[in-house]
Short mmCIF file of C-alpha atoms and ligand atoms in Angstrom, two decimals:
data_model
loop_
_atom_site.label_atom_id
_atom_site.label_comp_id
_atom_site.label_asym_id
_atom_site.label_seq_id
_atom_site.Cartn_x
_atom_site.Cartn_y
_atom_site.Cartn_z
CA MET W 1258 1.58 7.99 25.84
CA LYS W 1259 4.78 7.74 23.85
CA ILE W 1260 5.42 6.42 20.38
CA THR W 1261 8.75 5.43 18.87
CA LEU W 1262 9.22 5.06 15.13
CA TYR W 1263 10.88 1.91 13.86
CA GLY W 1264 10.18 2.64 10.20
CA ALA W 1265 8.38 4.98 7.77
CA ALA W 1266 10.46 7.92 9.02
CA HIS W 1267 11.40 10.17 6.07
CA GLU W 1268 10.53 7.23 3.80
CA VAL W 1269 7.44 5.31 2.74
CA THR W 1270 8.20 1.77 3.86
CA GLY W 1271 8.79 -0.12 7.10
CA SER W 1272 5.81 1.24 9.07
CA CYS W 1273 6.20 0.23 12.72
CA TYR W 1274 5.30 2.25 15.81
CA LEU W 1275 6.06 1.13 19.34
CA VAL W 1276 3.36 2.58 21.59
CA GLU W 1277 4.02 2.80 25.32
CA THR W 1278 1.67 3.99 28.05
CA ALA W 1279 2.07 3.70 31.83
CA SER W 1280 0.71 0.13 31.69
CA ASN W 1281 0.78 -0.99 28.03
CA ARG W 1282 3.26 -1.77 25.28
CA PHE W 1283 2.07 -2.63 21.78
CA LEU W 1284 2.92 -2.08 18.12
CA VAL W 1285 0.91 -0.42 15.41
CA ASP W 1286 2.01 -2.19 12.20
CA CYS W 1287 5.24 -4.13 11.75
CA GLY W 1288 6.12 -3.56 8.12
CA MET W 1289 9.01 -4.35 5.87
CA PHE W 1290 11.54 -1.92 4.45
CA GLN W 1291 11.40 -2.21 0.68
CA GLY W 1292 12.86 -0.75 -2.49
CA SER W 1293 16.56 -1.56 -2.57
CA GLU W 1294 18.87 -4.24 -1.19
CA LYS W 1295 20.22 -1.67 1.25
CA ALA W 1296 16.70 -0.93 2.52
CA GLU W 1297 15.95 -4.62 2.85
CA ARG W 1298 19.05 -5.24 4.95
CA ARG W 1299 17.35 -3.13 7.64
CA ASN W 1300 14.60 -5.71 8.09
CA ARG W 1301 15.03 -6.88 11.66
CA ILE W 1302 13.31 -6.39 15.00
CA PRO W 1303 15.29 -3.92 17.15
CA ASN W 1304 16.01 -5.15 20.70
CA ARG W 1305 14.34 -2.06 22.11
CA ILE W 1306 10.98 -3.38 20.85
CA ASN W 1307 11.38 -6.32 23.23
CA ALA W 1308 9.01 -8.60 21.33
CA LYS W 1309 8.46 -10.99 24.24
CA ASN W 1310 6.97 -8.21 26.36
CA LEU W 1311 4.61 -6.74 23.78
CA GLU W 1312 0.92 -7.19 24.43
CA ALA W 1313 -0.38 -6.99 20.90
CA VAL W 1314 0.03 -5.71 17.37
CA LEU W 1315 -2.64 -3.52 15.79
CA LEU W 1316 -2.41 -3.92 12.02
CA THR W 1317 -3.80 -1.16 9.78
CA HIS W 1318 -3.75 -3.12 6.50
CA GLY W 1319 -2.15 -5.99 4.63
CA HIS W 1320 0.48 -4.29 2.43
CA LEU W 1321 3.96 -5.74 2.97
CA ASP W 1322 5.38 -2.42 4.14
CA HIS W 1323 2.90 -2.60 7.04
CA CYS W 1324 2.89 -6.33 7.90
CA GLY W 1325 6.13 -7.74 6.43
CA ARG W 1326 8.17 -7.90 9.64
CA LEU W 1327 5.47 -9.81 11.57
CA PRO W 1328 7.18 -13.18 10.88
CA LEU W 1329 10.41 -11.70 12.33
CA LEU W 1330 8.46 -10.52 15.36
CA MET W 1331 7.28 -14.09 15.94
CA LYS W 1332 10.88 -15.30 15.62
CA ALA W 1333 11.87 -12.67 18.20
CA GLY W 1334 9.46 -14.20 20.73
CA PHE W 1335 6.20 -12.29 20.29
CA LYS W 1336 3.26 -14.31 21.61
CA GLY W 1337 0.33 -11.90 21.63
CA PRO W 1338 -2.65 -11.35 19.35
CA ILE W 1339 -2.41 -9.49 16.02
CA TYR W 1340 -5.62 -7.52 15.52
CA ALA W 1341 -6.83 -6.79 11.98
CA THR W 1342 -10.04 -6.69 9.94
CA ALA W 1343 -11.04 -9.93 8.18
CA GLY W 1344 -10.23 -8.35 4.80
CA THR W 1345 -6.76 -7.33 6.02
CA ILE W 1346 -6.08 -10.81 7.37
CA GLU W 1347 -6.84 -12.39 3.97
CA ILE W 1348 -4.68 -9.87 2.12
CA ALA W 1349 -1.84 -10.15 4.66
CA LYS W 1350 -1.86 -13.96 4.38
CA LEU W 1351 -1.58 -13.72 0.62
CA ILE W 1352 1.20 -11.14 0.71
CA LEU W 1353 3.22 -12.78 3.51
CA LEU W 1354 3.03 -16.28 2.00
CA ASP W 1355 4.15 -14.85 -1.34
CA ALA W 1356 7.01 -12.97 0.35
CA ALA W 1357 8.14 -16.11 2.20
CA GLY W 1358 8.10 -18.08 -1.06
CA ILE W 1359 10.27 -15.41 -2.73
CA GLN W 1360 12.67 -15.29 0.27
CA GLU W 1361 13.10 -19.06 0.33
CA GLY W 1362 13.53 -19.28 -3.47
CA ASP W 1363 16.05 -16.39 -3.61
CA THR W 1364 18.07 -17.81 -0.71
CA LYS W 1365 18.17 -21.28 -2.28
CA ARG W 1366 19.53 -19.80 -5.53
CA GLU W 1367 22.06 -17.66 -3.65
CA ASN W 1368 23.17 -20.63 -1.56
CA ARG W 1369 23.91 -22.69 -4.67
CA LYS W 1370 26.36 -19.95 -5.73
CA ARG W 1371 27.81 -19.73 -2.21
CA ALA W 1372 28.29 -23.49 -2.03
CA ARG W 1373 30.30 -23.40 -5.28
CA ALA W 1374 32.41 -20.58 -3.82
CA GLY W 1375 32.94 -22.50 -0.57
CA MET W 1376 30.93 -19.98 1.47
CA GLN W 1377 28.55 -20.58 4.37
CA PRO W 1378 24.85 -20.80 3.37
CA LEU W 1379 22.47 -17.96 4.21
CA GLU W 1380 19.13 -18.23 5.99
CA PRO W 1381 16.08 -16.60 4.38
CA LEU W 1382 14.69 -13.62 6.29
CA PHE W 1383 11.66 -15.77 7.11
CA LYS W 1384 10.09 -18.98 5.95
CA LEU W 1385 6.57 -20.24 5.24
CA LYS W 1386 6.42 -21.77 8.72
CA ASP W 1387 7.08 -18.33 10.28
CA VAL W 1388 4.16 -16.92 8.29
CA GLN W 1389 1.98 -19.80 9.53
CA ARG W 1390 2.72 -18.69 13.08
CA VAL W 1391 1.66 -15.13 12.22
CA ILE W 1392 -1.59 -16.47 10.78
CA GLU W 1393 -2.32 -18.38 14.01
CA HIS W 1394 -2.07 -15.12 15.97
CA PHE W 1395 -4.49 -13.07 13.85
CA ARG W 1396 -7.68 -11.92 15.61
CA ILE W 1397 -10.55 -10.47 13.57
CA VAL W 1398 -11.69 -6.92 14.31
CA GLU W 1399 -14.88 -5.40 12.86
CA TYR W 1400 -15.01 -1.78 11.74
CA ASN W 1401 -16.58 0.51 14.35
CA GLN W 1402 -16.75 -2.13 17.07
CA PRO W 1403 -14.50 -0.69 19.79
CA PHE W 1404 -12.81 -3.25 22.01
CA LYS W 1405 -10.68 -3.09 25.12
CA LEU W 1406 -7.07 -4.17 24.79
CA ARG W 1407 -6.85 -3.57 28.55
CA SER W 1408 -9.24 -2.00 31.02
CA ASP W 1409 -7.63 1.41 30.41
CA LEU W 1410 -7.08 1.08 26.64
CA THR W 1411 -9.82 1.07 24.01
CA VAL W 1412 -9.19 0.45 20.32
CA ASN W 1413 -11.45 1.17 17.35
CA TYR W 1414 -10.89 0.43 13.65
CA VAL W 1415 -12.53 2.63 10.99
CA ASP W 1416 -12.35 2.39 7.20
CA ALA W 1417 -9.30 4.11 5.66
CA GLY W 1418 -10.48 3.59 2.05
CA HIS W 1419 -6.99 2.52 0.91
CA ILE W 1420 -7.24 -1.21 0.04
CA LEU W 1421 -9.57 -4.01 1.06
CA GLY W 1422 -9.83 -4.15 4.85
CA SER W 1423 -7.65 -1.09 5.45
CA ALA W 1424 -8.22 0.82 8.65
CA CYS W 1425 -7.37 3.93 10.59
CA ILE W 1426 -6.97 2.99 14.24
CA GLU W 1427 -8.25 5.05 17.16
CA VAL W 1428 -6.57 4.32 20.48
CA VAL W 1429 -8.04 5.83 23.66
CA THR W 1430 -5.87 5.76 26.80
CA THR W 1431 -6.07 7.61 30.07
CA GLU W 1432 -3.60 10.43 30.59
CA ASP W 1433 -3.67 12.34 33.92
CA GLY W 1434 -7.09 10.87 34.66
CA LYS W 1435 -8.55 12.06 31.33
CA PRO W 1436 -9.21 10.10 28.12
CA PHE W 1437 -6.60 10.74 25.44
CA LYS W 1438 -7.32 9.75 21.86
CA THR W 1439 -4.59 9.00 19.36
CA VAL W 1440 -5.46 8.32 15.73
CA PHE W 1441 -3.15 6.31 13.46
CA SER W 1442 -4.09 7.02 9.85
CA GLY W 1443 -2.46 3.92 8.38
CA ASP W 1444 -2.47 4.51 4.62
CA LEU W 1445 -5.37 6.70 3.48
CA GLY W 1446 -7.25 6.24 0.22
CA GLN W 1447 -8.65 8.84 -2.15
CA TYR W 1448 -12.21 10.14 -1.81
CA GLY W 1449 -14.81 9.36 -4.46
CA VAL W 1450 -13.05 6.47 -6.20
CA PRO W 1451 -14.69 3.21 -7.23
CA LEU W 1452 -14.28 -0.02 -5.24
CA MET W 1453 -13.33 1.51 -1.91
CA ARG W 1454 -15.53 3.49 0.43
CA ASP W 1455 -14.33 6.98 1.35
CA PRO W 1456 -12.04 7.25 4.37
CA GLU W 1457 -14.37 7.49 7.34
CA VAL W 1458 -14.77 10.82 9.16
CA ILE W 1459 -13.04 10.95 12.54
CA ARG W 1460 -14.31 13.88 14.57
CA GLN W 1461 -11.91 14.32 17.44
CA ALA W 1462 -8.34 13.52 18.35
CA ASP W 1463 -5.67 14.57 20.83
CA ALA W 1464 -2.89 13.23 18.62
CA VAL W 1465 -2.83 12.24 14.96
CA ILE W 1466 -0.11 10.10 13.41
CA MET W 1467 -0.65 10.48 9.69
CA GLU W 1468 0.89 9.32 6.44
CA SER W 1469 2.23 11.85 3.92
CA THR W 1470 3.11 9.70 0.88
CA TYR W 1471 1.62 12.30 -1.49
CA GLY W 1472 1.72 15.19 0.99
CA ASP W 1473 3.28 17.45 -1.63
CA ARG W 1474 0.69 17.22 -4.39
CA ASP W 1475 -2.70 16.22 -5.68
CA HIS W 1476 -3.18 13.42 -8.16
CA ARG W 1477 -4.60 14.05 -11.57
CA THR W 1478 -8.40 13.79 -11.35
CA LEU W 1479 -9.90 10.35 -11.75
CA ASP W 1480 -12.03 11.46 -14.74
CA ASP W 1481 -8.94 12.73 -16.59
CA THR W 1482 -7.03 9.58 -15.72
CA VAL W 1483 -9.80 7.28 -16.92
CA LYS W 1484 -10.12 9.30 -20.15
CA GLU W 1485 -6.38 9.01 -20.80
CA PHE W 1486 -6.47 5.28 -20.06
CA GLN W 1487 -9.41 4.88 -22.43
CA ASP W 1488 -7.63 6.77 -25.22
CA ILE W 1489 -4.59 4.50 -24.93
CA VAL W 1490 -6.80 1.40 -25.12
CA ILE W 1491 -8.71 2.78 -28.13
CA ARG W 1492 -5.42 3.52 -29.95
CA ALA W 1493 -4.11 0.04 -29.12
CA VAL W 1494 -7.25 -1.55 -30.56
CA GLU W 1495 -6.89 0.53 -33.75
CA ASN W 1496 -3.19 -0.30 -34.11
CA ARG W 1497 -3.64 -3.91 -32.99
CA SER W 1498 -0.87 -3.37 -30.41
CA LYS W 1499 -0.12 -4.75 -26.99
CA ILE W 1500 -0.57 -2.89 -23.72
CA LEU W 1501 1.55 -3.93 -20.74
CA ILE W 1502 0.41 -2.81 -17.31
CA PRO W 1503 2.88 -3.48 -14.48
CA SER W 1504 0.52 -3.59 -11.55
CA PHE W 1505 0.48 -4.12 -7.82
CA ALA W 1506 -1.48 -7.29 -7.13
CA VAL W 1507 -3.62 -5.89 -4.37
CA GLY W 1508 -5.81 -2.87 -5.03
CA ARG W 1509 -4.39 -1.45 -8.24
CA THR W 1510 -5.10 -4.53 -10.35
CA GLN W 1511 -8.73 -4.59 -9.22
CA THR W 1512 -9.07 -0.87 -9.96
CA ILE W 1513 -7.71 -1.36 -13.49
CA LEU W 1514 -10.08 -4.30 -14.09
CA TYR W 1515 -13.00 -2.21 -12.83
CA HIS W 1516 -12.25 0.59 -15.30
CA LEU W 1517 -11.78 -1.85 -18.19
CA ALA W 1518 -15.12 -3.47 -17.31
CA GLU W 1519 -16.78 -0.06 -17.36
CA MET W 1520 -15.28 0.84 -20.77
CA PHE W 1521 -16.40 -2.46 -22.27
CA ARG W 1522 -19.90 -2.22 -20.72
CA LYS W 1523 -20.47 1.31 -21.99
CA GLY W 1524 -19.28 0.35 -25.47
CA LEU W 1525 -16.50 2.96 -25.34
CA VAL W 1526 -13.93 0.35 -26.33
CA THR W 1527 -14.28 -2.93 -28.19
CA PRO W 1528 -13.71 -5.72 -25.67
CA ILE W 1529 -10.22 -7.12 -26.25
CA PRO W 1530 -8.42 -9.97 -24.46
CA VAL W 1531 -7.20 -8.97 -21.00
CA TYR W 1532 -4.59 -11.35 -19.55
CA LEU W 1533 -4.20 -11.26 -15.79
CA ASP W 1534 -0.73 -12.81 -15.56
CA SER W 1535 -0.11 -12.94 -11.82
CA PRO W 1536 -1.16 -15.75 -9.47
CA MET W 1537 -1.12 -13.29 -6.58
CA ALA W 1538 -3.28 -10.70 -8.38
CA ILE W 1539 -5.70 -13.50 -9.32
CA SER W 1540 -5.96 -14.57 -5.65
CA ALA W 1541 -6.28 -10.96 -4.48
CA SER W 1542 -9.07 -10.35 -7.01
CA ARG W 1543 -10.92 -13.40 -5.66
CA THR W 1544 -10.53 -12.01 -2.13
CA TYR W 1545 -11.99 -8.69 -3.28
CA LEU W 1546 -15.00 -10.56 -4.71
CA GLN W 1547 -15.37 -12.47 -1.45
CA PHE W 1548 -15.44 -9.24 0.61
CA ALA W 1549 -17.64 -7.21 -1.74
CA ASN W 1550 -19.87 -6.34 1.24
CA ILE W 1551 -17.25 -3.97 2.71
CA MET W 1552 -16.61 -2.20 -0.57
CA ASP W 1553 -18.36 0.70 -2.30
CA SER W 1554 -22.07 -0.07 -2.90
CA GLU W 1555 -21.79 0.34 -6.70
CA ILE W 1556 -19.24 -2.46 -7.02
CA THR W 1557 -21.23 -4.62 -4.60
CA ASP W 1558 -24.21 -4.37 -6.98
CA LEU W 1559 -22.09 -5.07 -10.08
CA ILE W 1560 -20.72 -8.21 -8.46
CA SER W 1561 -23.97 -9.55 -6.99
CA SER W 1562 -25.90 -9.04 -10.27
CA GLY W 1563 -23.24 -10.89 -12.30
CA GLN W 1564 -22.74 -7.77 -14.43
CA LEU W 1565 -19.03 -7.52 -13.68
CA ARG W 1566 -18.45 -11.09 -14.90
CA ASN W 1567 -20.29 -10.30 -18.17
CA ASP W 1568 -18.30 -7.10 -18.66
CA LEU W 1569 -15.04 -8.98 -18.24
CA ALA W 1570 -15.90 -11.90 -20.51
CA THR W 1571 -12.57 -11.40 -22.31
CA LEU W 1572 -10.54 -11.72 -19.10
CA VAL W 1573 -8.10 -14.65 -19.11
CA THR W 1574 -6.29 -15.60 -15.90
CA CYS W 1575 -2.78 -17.05 -16.26
CA GLU W 1576 -1.84 -19.10 -13.21
CA SER W 1577 0.98 -21.27 -14.56
CA ALA W 1578 4.39 -20.28 -15.93
CA GLU W 1579 3.46 -22.02 -19.21
CA GLN W 1580 0.36 -19.85 -19.61
CA SER W 1581 2.51 -16.79 -18.93
CA GLN W 1582 5.17 -17.81 -21.49
CA ALA W 1583 2.47 -18.51 -24.07
CA LEU W 1584 1.64 -14.78 -24.02
CA ASN W 1585 4.90 -14.15 -25.94
CA THR W 1586 3.23 -15.48 -29.07
CA VAL W 1587 -0.11 -13.72 -28.59
CA ASN W 1588 -0.75 -10.90 -31.07
CA GLY W 1589 -2.40 -7.58 -30.25
CA PRO W 1590 -4.66 -5.96 -29.56
CA CYS W 1591 -4.53 -7.17 -26.00
CA ILE W 1592 -3.76 -6.06 -22.47
CA ILE W 1593 -1.35 -7.89 -20.18
CA ILE W 1594 -1.53 -7.05 -16.48
CA ALA W 1595 1.39 -8.55 -14.55
CA GLY W 1596 3.42 -7.91 -11.41
CA ALA W 1597 5.52 -6.52 -9.95
CA GLY W 1598 4.14 -3.00 -9.85
CA MET W 1599 7.56 -1.29 -9.93
CA CYS W 1600 8.95 -3.63 -12.63
CA ASN W 1601 11.65 -4.87 -10.25
CA ALA W 1602 10.65 -8.55 -10.23
CA GLY W 1603 7.96 -10.97 -11.39
CA ARG W 1604 6.44 -11.89 -14.72
CA ILE W 1605 6.25 -8.33 -16.02
CA MET W 1606 10.05 -8.52 -16.51
CA HIS W 1607 9.67 -11.19 -19.20
CA HIS W 1608 6.98 -9.20 -20.97
CA LEU W 1609 9.08 -6.01 -20.84
CA ARG W 1610 12.17 -7.79 -22.22
CA HIS W 1611 10.04 -9.25 -24.97
CA ASN W 1612 8.14 -6.09 -25.93
CA LEU W 1613 9.87 -2.86 -24.84
CA TRP W 1614 11.94 -2.66 -28.03
CA HIS W 1615 8.81 -2.78 -30.25
CA ASP W 1616 7.35 0.60 -31.15
CA ASP W 1617 3.82 -0.79 -31.26
CA CYS W 1618 3.94 -1.65 -27.56
CA ASN W 1619 2.38 0.55 -24.86
CA VAL W 1620 3.42 0.41 -21.22
CA ILE W 1621 1.07 2.02 -18.73
CA ILE W 1622 2.58 2.83 -15.36
CA VAL W 1623 -0.21 3.00 -12.79
CA GLY W 1624 1.57 3.33 -9.45
CA TYR W 1625 4.39 4.78 -7.41
CA GLN W 1626 7.86 3.95 -8.78
CA ALA W 1627 10.66 4.03 -6.22
CA HIS W 1628 14.11 5.47 -7.01
CA GLY W 1629 16.28 2.86 -8.66
CA SER W 1630 13.42 0.71 -9.96
CA LEU W 1631 13.08 -0.20 -13.64
CA GLY W 1632 9.62 1.42 -13.54
CA ARG W 1633 11.21 4.73 -12.51
CA ALA W 1634 13.72 4.51 -15.37
CA LEU W 1635 10.85 3.99 -17.83
CA VAL W 1636 8.86 6.92 -16.40
CA GLU W 1637 11.97 9.11 -16.66
CA GLY W 1638 12.22 8.29 -20.36
CA MET W 1639 15.54 6.40 -20.40
CA PRO W 1640 16.26 5.33 -24.02
CA LYS W 1641 17.86 2.05 -22.87
CA VAL W 1642 17.18 0.03 -19.73
CA LYS W 1643 18.48 -3.15 -18.13
CA VAL W 1644 15.90 -5.93 -17.95
CA MET W 1645 17.01 -9.17 -16.29
CA GLY W 1646 20.63 -8.31 -16.93
CA GLU W 1647 20.04 -7.52 -20.61
CA THR W 1648 20.16 -4.08 -22.21
CA VAL W 1649 16.91 -3.35 -24.01
CA SER W 1650 16.20 -0.25 -26.05
CA VAL W 1651 12.90 1.43 -25.22
CA ARG W 1652 10.81 2.01 -28.34
CA ALA W 1653 7.49 1.37 -26.61
CA THR W 1654 5.26 4.29 -25.65
CA ILE W 1655 5.41 4.80 -21.87
CA SER W 1656 2.42 6.46 -20.20
CA SER W 1657 2.12 7.29 -16.54
CA LEU W 1658 -1.34 7.45 -15.00
CA GLY W 1659 -1.06 8.85 -11.45
CA GLY W 1660 -4.78 9.14 -10.77
CA PHE W 1661 -5.27 5.46 -9.95
CA SER W 1662 -3.21 5.78 -6.79
CA ALA W 1663 -4.58 4.04 -3.69
CA HIS W 1664 -3.15 6.93 -1.66
CA ALA W 1665 -4.79 10.21 -0.78
CA GLY W 1666 -3.27 13.29 -2.43
CA GLN W 1667 -2.60 16.45 -0.44
CA SER W 1668 -6.17 17.81 -0.57
CA ASP W 1669 -7.60 14.47 0.54
CA LEU W 1670 -5.12 14.26 3.42
CA LEU W 1671 -6.19 17.75 4.58
CA ARG W 1672 -9.85 16.82 4.16
CA TRP W 1673 -9.36 13.75 6.38
CA LEU W 1674 -7.51 15.77 9.03
CA GLU W 1675 -9.87 18.76 9.12
CA PRO W 1676 -12.61 17.39 11.48
CA MET W 1677 -9.90 16.56 14.04
CA THR W 1678 -8.24 19.98 14.07
CA ASN W 1679 -10.69 21.73 16.45
CA ASP W 1680 -8.88 20.63 19.60
CA GLY W 1681 -5.41 21.38 18.24
CA PRO W 1682 -4.11 17.82 18.30
CA GLN W 1683 -0.44 16.96 18.19
CA ILE W 1684 0.22 16.09 14.54
CA VAL W 1685 2.98 13.67 13.60
CA LEU W 1686 3.76 13.19 9.91
CA THR W 1687 5.26 9.89 8.82
CA HIS W 1688 5.30 7.57 5.79
CA GLY W 1689 6.60 10.11 3.28
CA GLU W 1690 9.92 11.15 1.79
CA SER W 1691 11.21 14.29 3.57
CA HIS W 1692 9.99 16.90 1.09
CA GLN W 1693 6.54 15.28 0.90
CA SER W 1694 6.13 15.43 4.69
CA GLN W 1695 7.46 18.98 4.79
CA GLU W 1696 5.08 20.14 2.05
CA LEU W 1697 2.17 18.61 3.95
CA ALA W 1698 3.34 20.27 7.17
CA SER W 1699 3.36 23.64 5.34
CA ALA W 1700 -0.13 23.03 3.97
CA ILE W 1701 -1.39 22.11 7.46
CA ARG W 1702 0.15 25.28 8.88
CA ARG W 1703 -1.43 27.43 6.13
CA LYS W 1704 -4.86 25.86 6.46
CA PHE W 1705 -5.20 25.12 10.17
CA GLY W 1706 -2.46 27.21 11.80
CA MET W 1707 -0.92 24.15 13.39
CA ASP W 1708 2.60 22.80 13.52
CA SER W 1709 3.47 19.18 12.79
CA ILE W 1710 6.33 16.99 13.90
CA ILE W 1711 8.28 15.01 11.28
CA PRO W 1712 10.20 12.50 13.38
CA GLY W 1713 13.28 10.52 12.42
CA LEU W 1714 13.90 6.81 12.77
CA THR W 1715 13.91 5.67 16.46
CA ASP W 1716 12.72 9.10 17.65
CA THR W 1717 10.35 8.91 20.62
CA ILE W 1718 7.51 11.40 20.86
CA ASP W 1719 5.52 12.16 23.99
CA LEU W 1720 2.07 12.64 22.48
CA ALA W 1721 0.54 14.24 25.55
CA ARG W 1722 2.66 17.35 25.03
CA LYS W 1723 0.23 19.19 22.79
CA TYR W 1724 0.78 22.14 20.51
CA GLU W 1725 -1.40 25.23 20.77
CA VAL W 1726 -3.41 26.32 17.74
CA LYS W 1727 -1.72 29.48 16.51
CA GLN W 1728 -4.67 31.76 15.82
CA ASP W 1729 -2.53 34.45 14.23
CA GLN W 1730 -1.38 31.98 11.61
CA LEU W 1731 -4.88 31.02 10.52
CA PRO W 1732 -5.58 32.26 7.01
CA VAL W 1733 -8.49 34.68 6.53
CA ASN W 1734 -10.31 32.25 4.27
CA SER W 1735 -9.18 28.72 5.01
CA SER W 1736 -11.45 27.26 2.32
CA THR W 1737 -9.11 28.54 -0.39
CA ASN W 1738 -6.57 25.83 0.39
ZN1 ZN V 2081 -0.63 0.53 1.87
#
């Protein structure tokens, strides 16, 4: 079995693996490159993928960097099924429809300028109708219900604990007459966090394709992160100030709301107005409520008993642009949660322009900030930033809370891999910037005495060519890592 990387090679976006066996060709994920205009120009389906002759797509989860090129795949002639869990399908619909709306809107604006300059109009990358075709091809997969893609190819989805519906995918083929199991990690969540179940234990593998987004470090502990979050909210209540939280609509927003609910319920903080100013985050939160049965049992109970609704009695959802604009005149203390998570688009931009130059404003960064994003500039402490083309001086207090990440840190990645290391599987590290993958490779070598491959874009790897476990490299006490 061979895999070829068409994304997420020495970077964290664009996940797309072409898998080829003697009798099968399929993709695992078909995600979008994101972050900068240059990255986004790479969003196409390479001819080598040969979309018309693919049997299927196996989708790990609904984040855009894993599903965002599916509409392009349809345009390139793909006709097969797209397998995903029901939760993933709902999230992917939401994210793809939103992306199509943004593409069409941006292109329309750009074309008005081009028309005035006498230039040819551009086509959006994909349109709503292309997303509709993706939706028609989705097929629901249940966790732990293996199914045959072909007589000689079995697929099983298990919980990855990353976002609603996220999965690691086990693929069993036959190599030289023997079963050969390849595990695709997808994106892995942290252990022991609210909302999501822990990543499920996978006991054996011949090859492991794993993400390394935070392969170089551990996050701050959740308890410390929650305490820090709580202290900021308490201070804001005392000072009657505003808190802005740029947040990713899917996953992070629900985590933040969960922790606010807990603070209010326990009486640790006086309940203050919480404005959820993002139509997409509002829809995603509803989807989370709808799929409470596949989430952590604690949150399932809080939802079914109505407790969560009581805890969040001060939550106000802002669907319309008018509701969003009205927040400019709202006085603190209050919390505004708005997208986009990296402060590179969306309603958070208006709130930042309006509030960053006030010293009684708090901005809490709760997720990964890519190079070049406004969020990164804020985290790096720039005294002045550009917001919507305007220079704004930063007098607000900027706090960065890494512990709410939906991604496993290094220790969690090793913990997930450990039960699979007995047979010395081939390990392929993807979905990480170079130094993150290399740090994880070093940690794997220290702990398990095994080498990893860190492939480049379009590299093809023959997974059947396994590495030996190097006994002499095993540490005396592996539990110290
Ligand atoms: Zn993800």
